[in-house]
Coordinates of C-alpha atoms in Angstrom, one line a residue:
Chain A
X1264 CA 4.4 -29.3 6.2
X1265 CA 0.9 -28.2 5.6
X1266 CA -0.8 -31.5 6.6
X1267 CA 0.9 -31.1 10.0
X1268 CA -1.3 -28.0 10.6
X1269 CA -4.4 -29.1 8.6
X1270 CA -7.1 -30.9 10.6
X1271 CA -9.4 -33.3 8.6
X1272 CA -12.4 -31.1 9.0
X1273 CA -11.1 -27.6 9.3
X1274 CA -13.3 -24.7 10.2
X1275 CA -12.5 -21.1 9.2
X1276 CA -10.9 -20.7 12.6
X1277 CA -8.7 -23.7 12.0
X1278 CA -7.7 -22.3 8.6
X1279 CA -6.8 -18.9 10.1
X1280 CA -4.8 -20.7 12.8
X1281 CA -3.1 -22.8 10.1
X1282 CA -2.3 -19.6 8.1
X1283 CA -0.8 -18.0 11.2
X1284 CA 1.3 -21.2 11.9
X1285 CA 2.9 -20.8 8.5
X1286 CA 4.0 -17.4 9.7
X1287 CA 5.6 -18.9 12.8
X1288 CA 7.6 -21.3 10.5
X1289 CA 8.5 -18.3 8.2
X1290 CA 9.8 -16.2 11.1
X1291 CA 11.8 -19.2 12.4
X1292 CA 13.4 -19.6 9.0
X1293 CA 14.4 -15.9 9.1
X1294 CA 16.1 -16.4 12.5
X1295 CA 17.9 -19.4 11.1
X1296 CA 19.1 -17.3 8.2
X1297 CA 20.7 -14.8 10.5
X1298 CA 22.7 -17.4 12.5
X1299 CA 26.0 -18.4 10.9
X1300 CA 26.7 -21.8 9.5
X1301 CA 23.3 -22.3 7.8
X1302 CA 23.0 -22.7 4.1
X1303 CA 21.1 -19.6 2.9
X1304 CA 20.1 -21.5 -0.3
X1305 CA 18.5 -24.3 1.7
X1306 CA 16.7 -21.9 4.0
X1307 CA 15.4 -20.0 1.0
X1308 CA 14.1 -23.3 -0.4
X1309 CA 12.3 -24.1 2.9
X1310 CA 10.9 -20.5 2.9
X1311 CA 9.6 -21.1 -0.6
X1312 CA 7.8 -24.2 0.6
X1313 CA 6.4 -22.4 3.6
X1314 CA 5.2 -19.6 1.3
X1315 CA 3.5 -22.2 -1.1
X1316 CA 1.8 -23.9 1.9
X1317 CA 0.6 -20.5 3.0
X1318 CA -0.8 -19.8 -0.4
X1319 CA -2.7 -23.1 -0.3
X1320 CA -4.2 -22.2 3.1
X1321 CA -5.2 -18.8 1.7
X1322 CA -7.0 -20.5 -1.3
X1323 CA -8.6 -23.1 1.0
X1324 CA -10.1 -20.1 2.9
X1325 CA -11.4 -18.5 -0.3
X1326 CA -12.8 -21.8 -1.6
X1327 CA -14.5 -22.4 1.8
X1328 CA -16.0 -18.9 1.6
X1329 CA -17.3 -19.8 -1.8
X1330 CA -18.8 -23.1 -0.7
X1331 CA -20.2 -22.0 2.6
X1332 CA -23.7 -20.5 3.0
X1333 CA -23.3 -19.2 6.5
X1334 CA -19.9 -17.7 7.4
X1335 CA -18.8 -16.8 11.0
X1336 CA -18.3 -13.2 10.0
X1337 CA -18.5 -11.1 6.8
X1338 CA -17.2 -12.8 3.7
X1339 CA -15.2 -9.7 2.8
X1340 CA -13.6 -9.7 6.3
X1341 CA -12.6 -13.3 5.9
X1342 CA -11.1 -12.4 2.6
X1343 CA -9.2 -9.4 4.0
X1344 CA -7.8 -11.3 6.9
X1345 CA -6.7 -14.2 4.7
X1346 CA -4.9 -11.8 2.3
X1347 CA -3.3 -9.9 5.2
X1348 CA -1.9 -13.1 6.7
X1349 CA -0.7 -14.0 3.2
X1350 CA 1.0 -10.6 2.8
X1351 CA 3.1 -11.2 6.0
X1352 CA 4.5 -14.4 4.4
X1353 CA 5.2 -12.6 1.2
X1354 CA 7.3 -10.0 3.0
X1355 CA 9.3 -12.6 5.0
X1356 CA 9.8 -14.6 1.8
X1357 CA 11.0 -11.4 0.0
X1358 CA 13.6 -10.7 2.8
X1359 CA 15.1 -14.2 2.5
X1360 CA 15.0 -14.0 -1.3
X1361 CA 16.8 -10.6 -1.4
X1362 CA 19.6 -11.9 0.9
X1363 CA 20.2 -14.7 -1.7
X1364 CA 19.6 -12.4 -4.7
X1365 CA 22.0 -9.7 -3.6
X1366 CA 24.5 -12.3 -2.4
X1367 CA 24.6 -10.5 1.0
X1368 CA 27.0 -12.3 3.4
X1369 CA 26.5 -10.2 6.6
X1370 CA 23.5 -8.2 7.8
X1371 CA 23.5 -5.3 10.3
X1372 CA 23.4 -6.6 13.9
X1373 CA 20.0 -5.0 14.6
X1374 CA 18.3 -7.1 12.0
X1375 CA 18.3 -9.8 14.8
X1376 CA 16.0 -7.5 16.8
X1377 CA 13.7 -7.1 13.8
X1378 CA 13.5 -10.9 13.4
X1379 CA 12.9 -11.4 17.1
X1380 CA 9.9 -9.0 16.8
X1381 CA 8.7 -11.0 13.8
X1382 CA 8.9 -14.3 15.7
X1383 CA 7.0 -12.8 18.7
X1384 CA 4.3 -11.3 16.3
X1385 CA 3.9 -14.6 14.6
X1386 CA 3.4 -16.5 17.9
X1387 CA 0.9 -13.9 19.2
X1388 CA -1.0 -14.0 15.9
X1389 CA -1.1 -17.8 16.0
X1390 CA -2.4 -17.6 19.6
X1391 CA -5.0 -14.9 18.7
X1392 CA -6.6 -16.7 15.7
X1393 CA -8.5 -19.3 17.8
X1394 CA -9.8 -16.4 19.9
X1395 CA -11.7 -15.1 16.8
X1396 CA -14.3 -17.7 17.6
X1397 CA -15.0 -16.3 21.1
X1398 CA -13.8 -12.7 20.2
X1399 CA -12.1 -12.9 23.6
X1400 CA -8.7 -11.6 24.8
X1401 CA -8.1 -9.9 21.5
X1402 CA -7.4 -6.5 23.0
X1403 CA -4.2 -7.7 24.6
X1404 CA -3.1 -9.1 21.3
X1405 CA -3.6 -5.8 19.5
X1406 CA -1.9 -3.8 22.2
X1407 CA 1.1 -6.2 22.2
X1408 CA 1.4 -6.2 18.4
X1409 CA 1.3 -2.4 18.3
X1410 CA 4.0 -2.3 21.1
X1411 CA 6.2 -4.8 19.1
X1412 CA 5.7 -2.8 15.9
X1413 CA 7.1 0.3 17.7
X1414 CA 10.1 -1.7 18.9
X1415 CA 10.7 -3.0 15.4
X1416 CA 10.4 0.5 14.1
X1417 CA 13.1 1.8 16.5
X1418 CA 15.5 -1.0 15.4
X1419 CA 14.7 -0.2 11.7
X1420 CA 15.5 3.4 12.2
X1421 CA 18.8 2.6 14.0
X1422 CA 19.7 0.4 11.1
X1423 CA 19.0 3.1 8.6
X1424 CA 21.1 5.6 10.6
X1425 CA 24.0 3.2 10.6
X1426 CA 23.7 2.4 6.9
X1427 CA 24.1 6.1 6.1
X1428 CA 26.8 6.7 8.7
X1429 CA 29.4 6.4 6.0
X1430 CA 30.9 3.0 6.7
X1431 CA 28.9 1.4 3.9
X1432 CA 29.3 2.3 0.2
X1433 CA 26.2 3.3 -1.8
X1434 CA 25.5 -0.1 -3.5
X1435 CA 25.8 -1.9 -0.2
X1436 CA 23.4 0.6 1.4
X1437 CA 20.9 -0.1 -1.4
X1438 CA 21.1 -3.8 -0.9
X1439 CA 20.9 -3.8 2.9
X1440 CA 18.2 -1.1 2.9
X1441 CA 15.9 -3.3 0.7
X1442 CA 16.4 -6.3 3.1
X1443 CA 15.7 -4.4 6.3
X1444 CA 12.7 -2.7 4.6
X1445 CA 11.3 -6.2 3.8
X1446 CA 11.7 -7.1 7.5
X1447 CA 10.1 -3.9 8.6
X1448 CA 7.3 -4.5 6.0
X1449 CA 6.6 -7.9 7.4
X1450 CA 6.3 -6.3 10.9
X1451 CA 3.9 -3.7 9.5
X1452 CA 2.0 -6.5 7.8
X1453 CA 1.5 -8.2 11.2
X1454 CA 0.1 -4.9 12.5
X1455 CA -2.3 -4.8 9.5
X1456 CA -3.5 -8.3 10.4
X1457 CA -4.1 -7.1 14.0
X1458 CA -6.0 -4.0 12.7
X1459 CA -8.3 -6.2 10.5
X1460 CA -8.9 -8.5 13.5
X1461 CA -9.8 -5.4 15.5
X1462 CA -12.2 -4.3 12.7
X1463 CA -13.9 -7.7 12.7
X1464 CA -14.3 -7.5 16.5
X1465 CA -15.7 -4.0 16.1
X1466 CA -18.3 -5.2 13.7
X1467 CA -19.2 -8.4 15.6
X1468 CA -19.4 -6.5 18.9
Chain B
X362 CA -2.3 19.7 23.0
X363 CA -5.0 17.2 22.6
X364 CA -7.3 18.8 25.1
X365 CA -7.2 22.0 23.2
X366 CA -9.0 20.2 20.4
X367 CA -11.1 17.8 22.4
X368 CA -14.6 19.0 23.4
X369 CA -16.1 17.5 26.5
X370 CA -18.8 15.5 24.7
X371 CA -17.3 14.8 21.3
X372 CA -19.3 13.2 18.6
X373 CA -17.7 11.2 15.7
X374 CA -17.6 14.4 13.7
X375 CA -15.8 16.2 16.5
X376 CA -13.3 13.4 16.7
X377 CA -12.7 13.4 12.9
X378 CA -12.2 17.2 13.1
X379 CA -9.8 16.7 16.0
X380 CA -7.9 14.1 13.9
X381 CA -7.6 16.5 11.0
X382 CA -6.5 19.4 13.3
X383 CA -3.5 17.2 14.4
X384 CA -2.6 17.1 10.7
X385 CA -2.7 20.9 10.5
X386 CA -0.2 21.0 13.4
X387 CA 2.0 18.3 11.8
X388 CA 2.1 20.2 8.5
X389 CA 3.0 23.4 10.3
X390 CA 5.9 21.6 12.0
X391 CA 7.1 20.4 8.6
X392 CA 7.2 24.0 7.4
X393 CA 9.0 25.1 10.6
X394 CA 11.6 22.4 9.9
X395 CA 12.3 23.8 6.4
X396 CA 13.0 27.3 7.7
X397 CA 16.5 28.0 9.0
X398 CA 17.3 28.7 12.6
X399 CA 14.9 26.2 14.0
X400 CA 16.1 23.3 16.2
X401 CA 15.3 20.2 14.1
X402 CA 15.5 18.0 17.3
X403 CA 13.0 20.2 19.1
X404 CA 10.6 20.1 16.0
X405 CA 11.0 16.4 15.8
X406 CA 10.0 16.2 19.5
X407 CA 6.9 18.3 18.9
X408 CA 6.0 16.2 15.9
X409 CA 6.3 13.1 18.0
X410 CA 3.9 14.6 20.5
X411 CA 1.5 15.5 17.7
X412 CA 1.7 12.0 16.4
X413 CA 0.9 10.5 19.8
X414 CA -2.0 12.9 20.2
X415 CA -3.2 11.8 16.7
X416 CA -2.9 8.1 17.8
X417 CA -5.1 8.9 20.9
X418 CA -7.7 10.5 18.7
X419 CA -7.7 7.4 16.4
X420 CA -8.2 5.2 19.4
X421 CA -10.9 7.4 20.8
X422 CA -12.7 6.9 17.5
X423 CA -12.3 3.1 17.6
X424 CA -13.4 3.0 21.3
X425 CA -16.5 5.1 20.4
X426 CA -17.3 2.8 17.5
X427 CA -17.1 -0.1 20.0
X428 CA -19.3 1.6 22.6
X429 CA -21.9 3.2 20.3
X430 CA -24.9 1.3 19.1
X431 CA -25.9 3.6 16.3
X432 CA -23.1 5.1 14.2
X433 CA -23.6 8.0 11.8
X434 CA -22.2 5.8 9.0
X435 CA -20.8 2.3 8.5
X436 CA -18.5 1.2 11.3
X437 CA -16.0 0.0 8.7
X438 CA -16.0 3.4 7.0
X439 CA -15.4 5.1 10.4
X440 CA -12.6 2.8 10.9
X441 CA -11.1 3.3 7.4
X442 CA -11.3 7.1 7.7
X443 CA -9.7 7.1 11.1
X444 CA -6.8 5.0 9.9
X445 CA -6.4 7.0 6.7
X446 CA -6.1 10.3 8.8
X447 CA -3.6 8.5 11.0
X448 CA -1.6 7.4 8.0
X449 CA -1.1 11.0 7.0
X450 CA 0.4 11.9 10.4
X451 CA 2.7 8.8 10.2
X452 CA 4.1 10.0 6.8
X453 CA 4.7 13.5 8.1
X454 CA 6.3 12.2 11.2
X455 CA 8.5 9.9 9.1
X456 CA 9.7 12.9 7.0
X457 CA 10.8 14.8 10.1
X458 CA 12.3 11.7 11.6
X459 CA 14.4 10.9 8.5
X460 CA 15.8 14.5 8.3
X461 CA 17.1 13.9 11.9
X462 CA 18.1 10.3 11.3
X463 CA 20.1 11.0 8.1
X464 CA 21.5 14.2 9.6
X465 CA 20.4 16.1 6.5
X466 CA 21.3 19.8 6.8
X467 CA 19.7 21.2 3.6
X468 CA 16.8 19.9 1.6
X469 CA 16.1 20.6 -2.2
X470 CA 14.3 23.9 -2.6
X471 CA 11.1 22.3 -4.1
X472 CA 10.4 20.5 -0.8
X473 CA 9.0 23.9 0.3
X474 CA 6.3 23.4 -2.4
X475 CA 5.5 19.9 -1.2
X476 CA 5.1 21.2 2.4
X477 CA 2.9 24.1 1.2
X478 CA 0.7 21.5 -0.5
X479 CA 0.6 19.5 2.7
X480 CA -0.4 22.6 4.8
X481 CA -3.2 23.4 2.3
X482 CA -4.4 19.7 2.3
X483 CA -4.5 19.7 6.1
X484 CA -6.5 22.9 6.2
X485 CA -9.0 21.7 3.6
X486 CA -9.3 18.3 5.4
X487 CA -9.9 20.0 8.7
X488 CA -12.6 22.2 7.0
X489 CA -14.2 19.2 5.3
X490 CA -14.6 16.9 8.4
X491 CA -17.5 18.9 9.9
X492 CA -19.3 18.7 6.5
X493 CA -19.4 14.9 7.0
X494 CA -22.5 15.6 9.1
X495 CA -24.4 17.3 6.4
X496 CA -22.5 15.6 3.5
X497 CA -22.5 19.1 1.9
X498 CA -19.8 20.9 -0.1
X499 CA -17.6 17.8 -0.1
X500 CA -17.2 17.8 -3.9
X501 CA -15.2 21.0 -3.8
X502 CA -12.9 19.4 -1.2
X503 CA -12.2 16.3 -3.3
X504 CA -11.6 18.3 -6.4
X505 CA -9.2 20.7 -4.6
X506 CA -7.3 17.8 -2.9
X507 CA -6.9 16.1 -6.2
X508 CA -5.6 19.3 -7.8
X509 CA -3.2 19.8 -4.9
X510 CA -2.0 16.2 -5.2
X511 CA -1.2 16.8 -8.9
X512 CA 0.8 20.0 -8.0
X513 CA 2.7 18.1 -5.3
X514 CA 3.4 15.3 -7.8
X515 CA 4.9 17.8 -10.2
X516 CA 7.2 19.2 -7.5
X517 CA 8.1 15.7 -6.5
X518 CA 9.1 14.8 -10.0
X519 CA 11.2 18.0 -10.4
X520 CA 13.0 17.1 -7.2
X521 CA 13.7 13.6 -8.4
X522 CA 15.1 14.9 -11.8
X523 CA 17.4 17.3 -9.9
X524 CA 18.6 14.6 -7.5
X525 CA 19.7 12.5 -10.4
X526 CA 21.1 15.5 -12.4
X527 CA 24.6 14.6 -11.2
X528 CA 25.2 17.3 -8.7
X529 CA 24.5 14.9 -5.8
X530 CA 26.5 11.8 -4.9
X531 CA 24.6 8.5 -4.6
X532 CA 24.4 8.3 -0.8
X533 CA 23.0 11.9 -0.6
X534 CA 20.5 11.0 -3.4
X535 CA 19.4 8.0 -1.3
X536 CA 18.8 10.1 1.8
X537 CA 17.0 13.0 0.1
X538 CA 14.9 10.7 -2.0
X539 CA 13.6 8.9 1.1
X540 CA 12.6 12.3 2.6
X541 CA 10.9 13.7 -0.4
X542 CA 9.1 10.4 -0.9
X543 CA 7.8 10.6 2.7
X544 CA 6.4 14.1 1.9
X545 CA 4.9 12.8 -1.4
X546 CA 3.5 9.9 0.6
X547 CA 1.8 12.3 3.0
X548 CA 0.2 14.1 0.1
X549 CA -1.0 10.8 -1.4
X550 CA -2.3 9.9 2.1
X551 CA -4.4 13.1 2.1
X552 CA -5.8 12.1 -1.3
X553 CA -6.7 8.7 0.2
X554 CA -8.6 10.4 3.0
X555 CA -10.5 12.4 0.4
X556 CA -11.3 9.2 -1.5
X557 CA -12.6 7.5 1.6
X558 CA -14.8 10.6 2.3
X559 CA -16.0 10.3 -1.3
X560 CA -16.8 6.6 -0.8
X561 CA -18.8 7.4 2.4
X562 CA -20.7 10.1 0.6
X563 CA -21.4 7.7 -2.3
X564 CA -22.9 5.1 0.2
X565 CA -24.9 7.7 2.2
X566 CA -26.3 9.3 -0.9
Chain C
X988 CA -9.4 8.2 -27.7
X989 CA -12.1 7.8 -24.9
X990 CA -15.0 8.2 -27.3
X991 CA -13.7 5.2 -29.3
X992 CA -14.3 3.0 -26.3
X993 CA -17.4 4.8 -24.8
X994 CA -20.8 3.5 -26.0
X995 CA -23.7 6.0 -25.9
X996 CA -25.5 4.2 -23.1
X997 CA -22.8 2.6 -21.1
X998 CA -23.6 0.2 -18.2
X999 CA -21.3 -0.4 -15.3
X1000 CA -19.9 -3.4 -17.3
X1001 CA -19.3 -1.2 -20.3
X1002 CA -17.4 1.3 -18.1
X1003 CA -15.3 -1.4 -16.5
X1004 CA -14.5 -2.8 -20.0
X1005 CA -13.6 0.8 -21.1
X1006 CA -11.3 1.2 -18.1
X1007 CA -9.6 -2.1 -18.9
X1008 CA -9.2 -1.0 -22.5
X1009 CA -7.3 2.1 -21.4
X1010 CA -4.9 -0.4 -19.7
X1011 CA -4.4 -2.2 -23.0
X1012 CA -3.4 1.1 -24.6
X1013 CA -1.1 1.9 -21.7
X1014 CA 0.7 -1.5 -21.9
X1015 CA 1.1 -1.1 -25.7
X1016 CA 2.7 2.3 -25.1
X1017 CA 5.1 0.7 -22.7
X1018 CA 6.1 -1.8 -25.3
X1019 CA 6.6 1.0 -27.9
X1020 CA 8.8 2.8 -25.4
X1021 CA 11.1 -0.2 -25.2
X1022 CA 11.6 -0.6 -28.9
X1023 CA 14.2 1.7 -30.4
X1024 CA 13.6 4.5 -32.8
X1025 CA 10.5 5.8 -30.9
X1026 CA 10.3 9.3 -29.4
X1027 CA 10.1 8.7 -25.7
X1028 CA 8.7 12.2 -25.2
X1029 CA 5.9 11.5 -27.8
X1030 CA 5.1 8.2 -26.1
X1031 CA 5.0 9.9 -22.7
X1032 CA 2.6 12.4 -24.1
X1033 CA 0.3 9.7 -25.4
X1034 CA 0.6 7.9 -22.1
X1035 CA -0.5 11.0 -20.3
X1036 CA -3.6 11.2 -22.6
X1037 CA -4.4 7.5 -21.9
X1038 CA -4.0 8.2 -18.2
X1039 CA -6.4 11.2 -18.4
X1040 CA -8.9 9.1 -20.4
X1041 CA -8.7 6.4 -17.7
X1042 CA -9.3 9.1 -15.0
X1043 CA -12.4 10.2 -16.8
X1044 CA -13.7 6.6 -17.0
X1045 CA -13.0 6.2 -13.3
X1046 CA -15.0 9.3 -12.5
X1047 CA -17.8 8.2 -14.9
X1048 CA -18.1 5.1 -12.8
X1049 CA -18.2 7.0 -9.5
X1050 CA -20.8 9.5 -11.0
X1051 CA -22.9 6.6 -12.1
X1052 CA -22.7 5.0 -8.7
X1053 CA -24.0 8.3 -7.3
X1054 CA -26.8 8.5 -9.7
X1055 CA -28.0 4.9 -9.9
X1056 CA -30.4 3.5 -7.3
X1057 CA -29.8 -0.2 -8.0
X1058 CA -26.2 -1.2 -8.8
X1059 CA -25.2 -4.6 -10.2
X1060 CA -23.0 -5.2 -7.1
X1061 CA -22.1 -3.4 -3.9
X1062 CA -21.3 0.3 -4.4
X1063 CA -18.1 -0.1 -2.4
X1064 CA -16.9 -3.0 -4.6
X1065 CA -17.7 -0.9 -7.8
X1066 CA -15.6 1.8 -6.2
X1067 CA -12.7 -0.5 -5.2
X1068 CA -12.6 -2.1 -8.7
X1069 CA -12.6 1.3 -10.4
X1070 CA -9.8 2.5 -8.2
X1071 CA -7.8 -0.6 -8.7
X1072 CA -8.0 -0.4 -12.5
X1073 CA -7.0 3.3 -12.1
X1074 CA -4.0 2.3 -10.0
X1075 CA -2.6 0.1 -12.8
X1076 CA -2.6 3.0 -15.2
X1077 CA -0.9 5.2 -12.7
X1078 CA 1.9 2.7 -12.3
X1079 CA 2.4 2.3 -16.1
X1080 CA 2.3 6.1 -16.4
X1081 CA 4.9 6.4 -13.7
X1082 CA 7.2 3.9 -15.5
X1083 CA 7.1 6.0 -18.7
X1084 CA 7.5 9.2 -16.7
X1085 CA 10.6 8.0 -14.9
X1086 CA 12.3 6.9 -18.1
X1087 CA 11.9 10.5 -19.3
X1088 CA 12.6 12.1 -16.0
X1089 CA 15.8 10.2 -15.3
X1090 CA 16.9 10.5 -19.0
X1091 CA 17.4 6.7 -19.2
X1092 CA 18.5 5.7 -22.6
X1093 CA 18.7 1.9 -22.3
X1094 CA 16.8 -0.4 -20.0
X1095 CA 17.8 -3.9 -18.8
X1096 CA 16.8 -6.5 -21.4
X1097 CA 14.4 -8.3 -19.0
X1098 CA 12.1 -5.2 -18.8
X1099 CA 10.8 -6.5 -22.1
X1100 CA 9.5 -9.6 -20.3
X1101 CA 7.8 -7.4 -17.7
X1102 CA 6.1 -5.4 -20.4
X1103 CA 5.0 -8.6 -22.2
X1104 CA 3.4 -9.7 -18.9
X1105 CA 1.7 -6.3 -18.6
X1106 CA 0.3 -6.5 -22.1
X1107 CA -1.1 -10.0 -21.5
X1108 CA -2.5 -9.0 -18.1
X1109 CA -4.2 -6.0 -19.8
X1110 CA -5.8 -8.2 -22.5
X1111 CA -7.0 -10.8 -20.0
X1112 CA -8.5 -8.0 -17.8
X1113 CA -10.2 -6.5 -20.8
X1114 CA -11.6 -9.9 -21.7
X1115 CA -12.7 -10.6 -18.1
X1116 CA -14.6 -7.3 -17.4
X1117 CA -17.7 -8.3 -19.6
X1118 CA -17.8 -11.6 -17.7
X1119 CA -18.6 -9.7 -14.5
X1120 CA -22.2 -9.6 -15.8
X1121 CA -22.5 -13.4 -15.9
X1122 CA -19.8 -14.0 -13.3
X1123 CA -18.7 -16.7 -15.7
X1124 CA -15.2 -18.0 -16.7
X1125 CA -13.6 -15.7 -14.1
X1126 CA -11.6 -18.5 -12.4
X1127 CA -9.4 -19.0 -15.5
X1128 CA -8.7 -15.2 -15.5
X1129 CA -7.6 -15.2 -11.8
X1130 CA -5.4 -18.2 -12.2
X1131 CA -3.8 -16.8 -15.4
X1132 CA -3.2 -13.4 -13.8
X1133 CA -1.6 -15.0 -10.8
X1134 CA 0.6 -17.2 -13.1
X1135 CA 1.7 -14.1 -15.0
X1136 CA 2.4 -12.2 -11.8
X1137 CA 4.8 -15.0 -10.8
X1138 CA 6.5 -14.8 -14.2
X1139 CA 6.8 -11.1 -13.9
X1140 CA 8.2 -11.5 -10.4
X1141 CA 10.9 -13.8 -11.7
X1142 CA 12.0 -11.3 -14.3
X1143 CA 11.9 -8.5 -11.7
X1144 CA 14.2 -10.5 -9.5
X1145 CA 16.6 -11.4 -12.3
X1146 CA 16.8 -7.6 -13.2
X1147 CA 17.6 -6.7 -9.5
X1148 CA 20.3 -9.3 -9.4
X1149 CA 21.9 -7.9 -12.5
X1150 CA 21.6 -4.3 -11.4
X1151 CA 23.6 -5.2 -8.3
X1152 CA 26.1 -7.5 -10.1
X1153 CA 28.6 -4.6 -10.2
X1154 CA 28.4 -3.6 -13.9
X1155 CA 26.2 -0.6 -13.0
X1156 CA 27.2 2.3 -10.8
X1157 CA 25.0 3.3 -7.8
X1158 CA 23.2 6.2 -9.4
X1159 CA 22.3 4.2 -12.4
X1160 CA 21.1 1.3 -10.2
X1161 CA 18.9 3.8 -8.3
X1162 CA 17.3 5.1 -11.6
X1163 CA 16.8 1.6 -13.2
X1164 CA 15.5 0.1 -10.0
X1165 CA 12.8 2.8 -9.7
X1166 CA 11.7 2.0 -13.3
X1167 CA 11.6 -1.8 -13.0
X1168 CA 9.8 -1.3 -9.7
X1169 CA 7.1 0.7 -11.4
X1170 CA 6.6 -2.0 -14.0
X1171 CA 6.5 -4.7 -11.2
X1172 CA 4.1 -2.4 -9.3
X1173 CA 1.8 -2.3 -12.4
X1174 CA 1.8 -6.1 -12.6
X1175 CA 1.0 -6.3 -8.9
X1176 CA -1.8 -3.8 -9.5
X1177 CA -3.3 -6.1 -12.1
X1178 CA -3.2 -8.9 -9.6
X1179 CA -5.0 -6.6 -7.1
X1180 CA -7.7 -6.0 -9.7
X1181 CA -8.1 -9.8 -10.1
X1182 CA -8.3 -10.2 -6.4
X1183 CA -11.1 -7.6 -6.2
X1184 CA -13.0 -9.3 -9.0
X1185 CA -12.5 -12.6 -7.1
X1186 CA -14.0 -10.9 -3.9
X1187 CA -17.0 -9.6 -5.8
X1188 CA -17.6 -13.1 -7.3
X1189 CA -17.3 -14.5 -3.8
X1190 CA -20.0 -12.1 -2.5
X1191 CA -22.3 -12.5 -5.4
X1192 CA -22.0 -16.3 -5.4

């Protein structure tokens, strides 16, 4: 899966794009998990593979920072952006993992909206990464990610209200709350990526 | 509400003071929410407005960093401080939001102590922001914020112990725990602001 | 306890080693807490002392950054590493604190594995701190910490699955979940320390 994304001579921009593409895969797996008739175990396995591929990309970036004398922007910023992209994958992986771990068979309807937000965030982030080279058109990306984060937050709150409406028993609430919080955490992690990109642009401007 | 705080030609110090003043408003709204006879919905609405005003101040700071050639201290530090101040508001907003969302009618008594700590932290932070210009008298501010954070932590732990003492049923514990955790999170966020101010002073010294 | 670790003329490397040694003490106290026949209250008291000693070391580092003109590496990095080491102690202290607070008498068996991971992480971190001076042999440290974090994560997930298997009632799940999450949080905090050390090495390289 990784090779598909990985050009022979990859620059930092290529590696960041690669990292973001792993997140597109991850968000697609989340949406597969929500639709019936899919093997959750098989999806969890593919998510684990995507997560490992993302880890390798992260380490390629760190290794390249080590071995490169001149970097396109501050070494620390490269490091922060790489870790932030990695954090998104970890949160998406956690969500899938908890569904399996808690043996949850059905999720609240609004989780679909959370996952749609995650898919859109992943696409936007994958589109934004190449723009790091020119630092162009990044404002639209931040603004849209922030708008999506607000949408996701509304869904998250509606889910919480429903969980506590009395139709679920406490243990079920605990399980489902952990899962929707992972999804919300993944959305927030996308916003953090956008904030770091914003910081880099601020410094490079 | 914002205009009240916003001088015509505001410097970075003015903007940080403005950001801190939004937190004073937020902490006051929290204390109003705890006293009986107030409309929680109306308070939540005013908190939302305060939160939006705080967001605008944060973005004014970022825009100014973009458009200013010489900044009083590192661009990244300005960015970090602005985000940290914004995080406090988000946590206070979350607390109010959860009270409404979970339809909680009465909170544990000690939440009053948490909110008193938040009000004191907000006042101290608002007083400290102008001192960033001279870097003077900031030690007292850090020390006092840390002392307050410890006080808040003690209240938080007492509340947790009571929640699990058996008088509350599981779902109620889940709801109240989320709310007191948001309040504790807001206090921790004030400590993080103080730590960033400390870092800035360390670097400028 | 602090004096034991604190050389008369301590350099930054000595202070970081000292900070890491407090974590070795903390992880040992956690393992004592898990073995029967120990007074949890007495262990919590010793943990509090270790936590205060760790705070003092953190402040010694900050003070030294203030009073030193030339620092071995970036002031901010020294600050970040000091805070990250402090965070580990806070998480370990929280775990012990919650056991007492929630009056938990028996913990899931796998918490032993989490604490073993914490003890190993503490030892590795204490061994790595002096290497900051030469920046040597740090790769092995990162790799091993990351491997341990994965092991800890597996134990953590097994515990969660068991907690929700139906044998525990909701309130008990809430209590135990908080405690195992603190332990997991302490392991993650060790990984964060390793990541900061990695960042420093990246910059100094």
